[in-house]
XYZ file of C-alpha atoms in Angstrom:
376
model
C -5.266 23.130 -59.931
C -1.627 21.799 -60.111
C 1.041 23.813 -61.560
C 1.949 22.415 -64.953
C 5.419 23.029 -66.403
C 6.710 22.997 -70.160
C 10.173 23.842 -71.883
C 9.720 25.964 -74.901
C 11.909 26.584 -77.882
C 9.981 27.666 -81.024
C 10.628 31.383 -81.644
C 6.903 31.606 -82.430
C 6.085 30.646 -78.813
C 8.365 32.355 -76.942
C 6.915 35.548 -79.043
C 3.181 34.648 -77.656
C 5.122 34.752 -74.030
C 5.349 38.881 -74.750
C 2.714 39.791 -72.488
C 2.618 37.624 -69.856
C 6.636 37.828 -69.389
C 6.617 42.004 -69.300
C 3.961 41.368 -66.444
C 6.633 39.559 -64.686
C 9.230 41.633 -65.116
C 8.300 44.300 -63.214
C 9.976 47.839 -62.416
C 9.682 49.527 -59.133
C 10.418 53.330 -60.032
C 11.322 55.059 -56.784
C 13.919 52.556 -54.790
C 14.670 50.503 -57.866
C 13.624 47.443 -55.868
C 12.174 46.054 -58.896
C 13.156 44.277 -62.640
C 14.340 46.544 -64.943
C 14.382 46.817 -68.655
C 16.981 44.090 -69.134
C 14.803 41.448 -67.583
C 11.825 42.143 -69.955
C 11.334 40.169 -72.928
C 12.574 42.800 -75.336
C 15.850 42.345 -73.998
C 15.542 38.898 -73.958
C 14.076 38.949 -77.825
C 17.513 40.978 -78.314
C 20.009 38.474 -76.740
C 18.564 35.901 -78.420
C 19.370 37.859 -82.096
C 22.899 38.618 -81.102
C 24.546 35.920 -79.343
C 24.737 32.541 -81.139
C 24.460 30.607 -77.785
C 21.564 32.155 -76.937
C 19.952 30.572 -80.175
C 19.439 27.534 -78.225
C 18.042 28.865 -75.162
C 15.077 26.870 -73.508
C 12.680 28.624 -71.495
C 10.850 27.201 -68.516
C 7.651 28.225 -68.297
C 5.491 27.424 -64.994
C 1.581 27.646 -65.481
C -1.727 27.076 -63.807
C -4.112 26.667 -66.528
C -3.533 29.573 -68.989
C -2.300 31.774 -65.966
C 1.633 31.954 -66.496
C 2.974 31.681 -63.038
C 7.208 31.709 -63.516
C 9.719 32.195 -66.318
C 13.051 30.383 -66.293
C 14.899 31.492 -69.590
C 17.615 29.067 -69.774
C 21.019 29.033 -72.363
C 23.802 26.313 -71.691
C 27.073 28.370 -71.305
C 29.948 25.672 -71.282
C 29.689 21.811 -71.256
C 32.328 20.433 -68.483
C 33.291 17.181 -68.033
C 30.592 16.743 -65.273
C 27.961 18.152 -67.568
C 25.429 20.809 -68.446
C 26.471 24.314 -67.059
C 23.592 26.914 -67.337
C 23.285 30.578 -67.184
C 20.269 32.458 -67.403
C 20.073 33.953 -70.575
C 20.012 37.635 -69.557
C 23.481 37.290 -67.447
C 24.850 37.680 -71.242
C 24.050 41.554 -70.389
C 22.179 42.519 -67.136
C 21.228 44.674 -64.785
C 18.874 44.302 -61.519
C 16.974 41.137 -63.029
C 15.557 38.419 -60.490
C 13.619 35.215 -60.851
C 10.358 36.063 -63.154
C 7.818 34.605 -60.689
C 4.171 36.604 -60.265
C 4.749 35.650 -56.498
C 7.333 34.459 -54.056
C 5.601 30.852 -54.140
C 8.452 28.085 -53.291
C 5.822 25.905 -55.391
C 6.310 28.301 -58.395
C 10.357 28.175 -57.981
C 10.187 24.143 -57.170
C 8.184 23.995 -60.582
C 11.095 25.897 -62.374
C 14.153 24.076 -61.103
C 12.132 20.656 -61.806
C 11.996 22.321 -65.695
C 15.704 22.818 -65.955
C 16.127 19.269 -65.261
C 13.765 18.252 -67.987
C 15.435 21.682 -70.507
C 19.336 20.146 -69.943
C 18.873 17.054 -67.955
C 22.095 16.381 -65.916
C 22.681 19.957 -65.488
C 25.770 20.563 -63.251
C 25.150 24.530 -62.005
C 23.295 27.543 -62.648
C 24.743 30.862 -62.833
C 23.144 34.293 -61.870
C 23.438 37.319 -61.538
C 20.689 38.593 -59.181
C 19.168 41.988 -57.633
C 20.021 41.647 -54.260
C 16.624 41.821 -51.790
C 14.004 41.180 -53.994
C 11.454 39.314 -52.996
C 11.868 36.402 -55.823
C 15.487 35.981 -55.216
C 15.270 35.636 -51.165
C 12.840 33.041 -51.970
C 14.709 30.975 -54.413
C 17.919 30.959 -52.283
C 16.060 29.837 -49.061
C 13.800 27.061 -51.051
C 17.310 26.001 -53.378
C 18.915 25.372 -49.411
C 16.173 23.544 -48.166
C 16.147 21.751 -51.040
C 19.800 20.400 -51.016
C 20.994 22.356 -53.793
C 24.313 24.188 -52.825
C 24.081 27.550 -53.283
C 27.964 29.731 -53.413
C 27.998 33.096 -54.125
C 29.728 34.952 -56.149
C 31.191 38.833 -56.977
C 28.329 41.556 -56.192
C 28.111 44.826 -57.752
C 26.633 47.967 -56.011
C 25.424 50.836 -58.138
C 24.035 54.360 -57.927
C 20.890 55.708 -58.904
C 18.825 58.652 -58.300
C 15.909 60.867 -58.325
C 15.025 63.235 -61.644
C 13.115 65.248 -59.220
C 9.751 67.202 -59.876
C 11.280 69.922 -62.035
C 14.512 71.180 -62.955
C 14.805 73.985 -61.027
C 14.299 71.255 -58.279
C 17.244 69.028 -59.809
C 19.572 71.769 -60.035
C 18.996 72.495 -56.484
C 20.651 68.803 -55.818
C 23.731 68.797 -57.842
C 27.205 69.389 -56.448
C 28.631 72.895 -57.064
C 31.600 71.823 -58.579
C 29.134 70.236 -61.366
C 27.360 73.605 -61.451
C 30.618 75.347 -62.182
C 32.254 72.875 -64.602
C 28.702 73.488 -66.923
C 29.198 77.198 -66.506
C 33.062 76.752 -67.885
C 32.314 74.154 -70.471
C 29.650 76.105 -71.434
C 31.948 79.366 -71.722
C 34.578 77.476 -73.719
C 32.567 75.807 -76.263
C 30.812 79.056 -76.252
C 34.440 80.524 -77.651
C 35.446 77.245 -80.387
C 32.009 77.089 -81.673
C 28.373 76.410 -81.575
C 27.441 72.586 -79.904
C 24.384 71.159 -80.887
C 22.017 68.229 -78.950
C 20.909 65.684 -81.057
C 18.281 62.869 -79.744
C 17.601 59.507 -81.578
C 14.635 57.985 -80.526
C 12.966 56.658 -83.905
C 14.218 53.301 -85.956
C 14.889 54.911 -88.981
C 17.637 56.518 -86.372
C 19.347 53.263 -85.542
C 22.084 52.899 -88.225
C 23.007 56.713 -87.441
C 23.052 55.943 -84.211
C 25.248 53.090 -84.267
C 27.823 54.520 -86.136
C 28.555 57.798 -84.707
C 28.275 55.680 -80.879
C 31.126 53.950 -82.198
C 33.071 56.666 -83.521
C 33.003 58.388 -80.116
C 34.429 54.890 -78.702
C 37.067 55.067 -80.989
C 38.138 58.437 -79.880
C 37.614 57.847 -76.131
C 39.965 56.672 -72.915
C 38.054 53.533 -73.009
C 39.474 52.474 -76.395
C 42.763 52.697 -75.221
C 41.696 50.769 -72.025
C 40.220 48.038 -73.707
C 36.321 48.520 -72.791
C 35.093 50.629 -75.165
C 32.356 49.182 -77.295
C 34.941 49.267 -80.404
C 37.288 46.756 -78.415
C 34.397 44.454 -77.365
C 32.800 42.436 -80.418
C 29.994 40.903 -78.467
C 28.777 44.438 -77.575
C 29.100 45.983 -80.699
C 27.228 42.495 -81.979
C 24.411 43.314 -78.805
C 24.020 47.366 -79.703
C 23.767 46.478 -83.576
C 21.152 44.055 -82.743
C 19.297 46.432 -79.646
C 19.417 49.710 -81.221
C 16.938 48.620 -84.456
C 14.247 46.945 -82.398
C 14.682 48.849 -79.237
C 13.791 52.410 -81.356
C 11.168 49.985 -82.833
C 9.482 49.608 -79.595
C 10.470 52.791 -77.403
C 12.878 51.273 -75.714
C 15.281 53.151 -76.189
C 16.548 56.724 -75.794
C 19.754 58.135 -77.047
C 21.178 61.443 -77.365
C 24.607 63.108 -78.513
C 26.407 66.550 -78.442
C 28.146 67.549 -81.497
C 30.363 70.367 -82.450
C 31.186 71.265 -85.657
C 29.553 68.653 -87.786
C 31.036 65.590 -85.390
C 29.792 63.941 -82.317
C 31.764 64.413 -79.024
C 29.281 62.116 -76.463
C 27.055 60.083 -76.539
C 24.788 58.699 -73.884
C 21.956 55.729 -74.241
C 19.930 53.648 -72.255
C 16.102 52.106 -71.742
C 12.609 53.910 -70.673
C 10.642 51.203 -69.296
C 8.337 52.122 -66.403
C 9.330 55.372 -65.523
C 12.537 54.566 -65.142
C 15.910 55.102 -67.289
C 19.043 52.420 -67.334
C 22.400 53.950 -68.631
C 23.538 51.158 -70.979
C 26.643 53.838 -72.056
C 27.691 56.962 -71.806
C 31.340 58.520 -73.253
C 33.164 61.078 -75.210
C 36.105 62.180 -77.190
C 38.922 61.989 -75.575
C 40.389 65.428 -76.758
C 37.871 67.199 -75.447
C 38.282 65.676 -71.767
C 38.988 69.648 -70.268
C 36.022 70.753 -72.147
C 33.584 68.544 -69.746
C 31.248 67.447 -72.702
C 29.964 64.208 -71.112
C 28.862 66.821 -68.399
C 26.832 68.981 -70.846
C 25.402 65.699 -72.705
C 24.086 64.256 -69.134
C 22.752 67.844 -68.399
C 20.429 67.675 -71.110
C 19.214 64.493 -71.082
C 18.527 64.432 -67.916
C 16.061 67.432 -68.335
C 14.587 65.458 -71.885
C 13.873 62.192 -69.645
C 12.391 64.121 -67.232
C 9.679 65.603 -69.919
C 9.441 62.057 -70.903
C 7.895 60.635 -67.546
C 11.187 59.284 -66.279
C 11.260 59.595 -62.618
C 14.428 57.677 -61.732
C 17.928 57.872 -63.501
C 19.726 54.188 -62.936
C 23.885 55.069 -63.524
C 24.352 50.539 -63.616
C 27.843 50.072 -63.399
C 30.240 50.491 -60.452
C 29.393 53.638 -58.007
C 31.741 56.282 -59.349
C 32.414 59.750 -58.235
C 31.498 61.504 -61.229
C 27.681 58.931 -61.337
C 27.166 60.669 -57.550
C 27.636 64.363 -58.102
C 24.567 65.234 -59.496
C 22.099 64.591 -57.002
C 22.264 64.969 -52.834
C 19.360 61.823 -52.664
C 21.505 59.186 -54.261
C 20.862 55.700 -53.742
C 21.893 52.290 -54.764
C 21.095 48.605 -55.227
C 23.467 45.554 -54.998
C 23.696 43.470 -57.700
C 24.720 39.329 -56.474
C 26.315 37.007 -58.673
C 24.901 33.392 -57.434
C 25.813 29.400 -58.195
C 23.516 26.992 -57.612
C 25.084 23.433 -57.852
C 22.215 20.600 -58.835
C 21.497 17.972 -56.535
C 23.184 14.725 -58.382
C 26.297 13.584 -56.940
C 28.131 14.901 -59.855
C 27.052 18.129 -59.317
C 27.708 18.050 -55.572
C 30.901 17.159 -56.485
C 31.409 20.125 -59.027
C 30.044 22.537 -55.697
C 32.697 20.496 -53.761
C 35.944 21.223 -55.935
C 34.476 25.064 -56.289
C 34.389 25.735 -52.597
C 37.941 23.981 -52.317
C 39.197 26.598 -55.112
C 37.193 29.379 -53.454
C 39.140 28.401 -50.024
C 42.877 28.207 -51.665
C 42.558 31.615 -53.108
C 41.444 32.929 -50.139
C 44.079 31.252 -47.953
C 46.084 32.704 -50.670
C 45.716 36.073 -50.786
C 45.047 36.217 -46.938
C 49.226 35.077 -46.756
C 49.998 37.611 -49.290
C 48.802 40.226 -46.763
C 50.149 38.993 -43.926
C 54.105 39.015 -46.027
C 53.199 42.455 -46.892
C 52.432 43.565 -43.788
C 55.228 42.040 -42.229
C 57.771 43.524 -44.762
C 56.027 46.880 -43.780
């Protein structure tokens, strides 16, 4: 039976897509080799409230009779002179995502790329940002080049993850012991201002309570003054607004604060999804930076997720030293930002003009080094 493709639109059948995309998406719990939570289609159902772009995103869908073979969720991020340029829809906020195909078939992938064409026909590029090694991504990058689509990459991530271990006694065994003795001290020193208090919010009557005292710990932290707090980024206050009501909803989400003396210090939340927690945020007041409470907050929850069936604890994000002190098995997964130019001569143009760019920066900075070192 032939593969059959179709671009859908309708909110109603995108919803009837629930099942069959979660199958897709996929988690692999012990090497994070797999989807995560922010390819699934609550994520997706998420984006799709909070962004106005993604409003109008088109999703390829690649079938063989009623068996859903590939998803290809699709949202046009600029319009250039040349024409269409695409994103996938979850590059608005990502983690380790990857094509949604049930196998690496190059007919399943073939089928996809032929649906863009008929979702934003003329389409100049398509943007991603993919987990690195997964099966589903080494397959569309080999089939795009034989293909003739041109294929540039882009700025890659790496991040750290690791185990929650069998037990906690087992966990504590693992972490640093300058972590171990900044707990003992911050616990000593609260211990002298005044009881602390754990708080977790995991239901959806939760979410507005949530929301509000996540953003008053922004407020207060380094990252306001740096610019990246949520408070100094309206699209992710417009996201977490939107998440934290229908990711309670489903059990998405877990969330949990410290507070002392009727006010939260730190917050930390993120998404459960097959055994496997993502930390979308984590911070604290930034007047209590000697007291460690970010330290205590992690402490805990990493014990509550572990009651909870989580196995793995994903940090996302860059591979700080503070994300790699609490565990001697740490690990971590490279996330690849990819272009894939169409195969019309306007497109191969587009590819063309990019790779000159790419080339004058690099002669750039490459001259830049050699001055400096010759000044040295």
């Amino acid at each position: 039976m032939n593969i059959v493709v179709e671009v859908l639109t309708e909110h109603t059948d995108l919803l009837a897509l629930k099942g069959a995309w979660d199958c897709l998406a996929q988690e692999e719990p012990q090497a994070l080799e797999g989807i995560d939570a922010t390819g699934a289609f609550d994520w997706f159902e998420t984006l799709r409230r909070a962004f106005p772009e993604a409003g109008d995103c088109r999703v390829v869908v690649a079938r063989r009779g009623d068996e859903v073979l590939g998803l290809l969720p699709l949202v046009k991020t600029a319009q250039s002179r040349l024409g269409p340029v695409l994103g996938l829809i979850t590059d608005q906020y990502c983690g380790r995502i990857a094509p949604l195909m049930k196998s690496a078939d190059p007919q399943v992938w073939t089928a996809l790329l032929r649906g863009a064409d008929r979702a934003f026909p003329g389409w100049i590029s398509l943007h991603m940002n993919l987990k690195a090694g997964h099966p589903s991504v080494r397959l569309a990058l080999d089939e795009a080049r034989q293909r003739g689509y041109d294929v540039q990459p882009g700025e890659s991530l790496e991040s750290p993850y690791f185990p929650l271990r069998a037990s906690a006694d087992e966990f504590k065994a693992g972490i640093s012991k300058s972590v171990l003795q900044m707990l003992r001290t911050a616990r000593n020193k609260f211990a002298k201002l005044g009881p602390i208090e754990f708080r977790e919010y995991t239901r959806p009557e939760q979410a507005q309570e949530l929301i509000e005292l996540v953003l008053a710990v922004e407020r207060q932290s380094w990252k306001h003054e740096a610019g990246t707090a949520i408070t100094r980024q309206p699209r992710q206050e417009a996201f977490y607004r939107a998440l934290f009501p229908h990711a309670l909803e489903t059990g998405l989400l877990y969330a949990a604060a410290l507070w002392h003396e009727g006010r939260p210090i730190a917050h930390i939340f993120g998404t459960m999804r097959q055994q496997v927690f993502c930390c979308l945020k984590h911070s604290h007041c930034a007047e209590f930076d000697k007291l460690s409470p970010s330290y205590l907050l992690n402490d805990y929850a990493f014990g509550r997720l572990r009651d909870l069936g989580m196995i793995s604890f994903d940090f996302m994000g860059r591979s700080e030293p503070h994300k790699l002190r609490w565990s001697d098995r740490n690990g971590s997964y490279v996330c690849q930002g990819l272009r894939l130019f169409n195969r019309t001569p306007k497109a191969r143009l587009a590819g063309y003009i990019r790779r000159w760019h790419a080339r004058l920066r690099s002669t750039d900075q490459k001259t830049k080094e050699e001055a400096a070192h010759h000044d040295e």
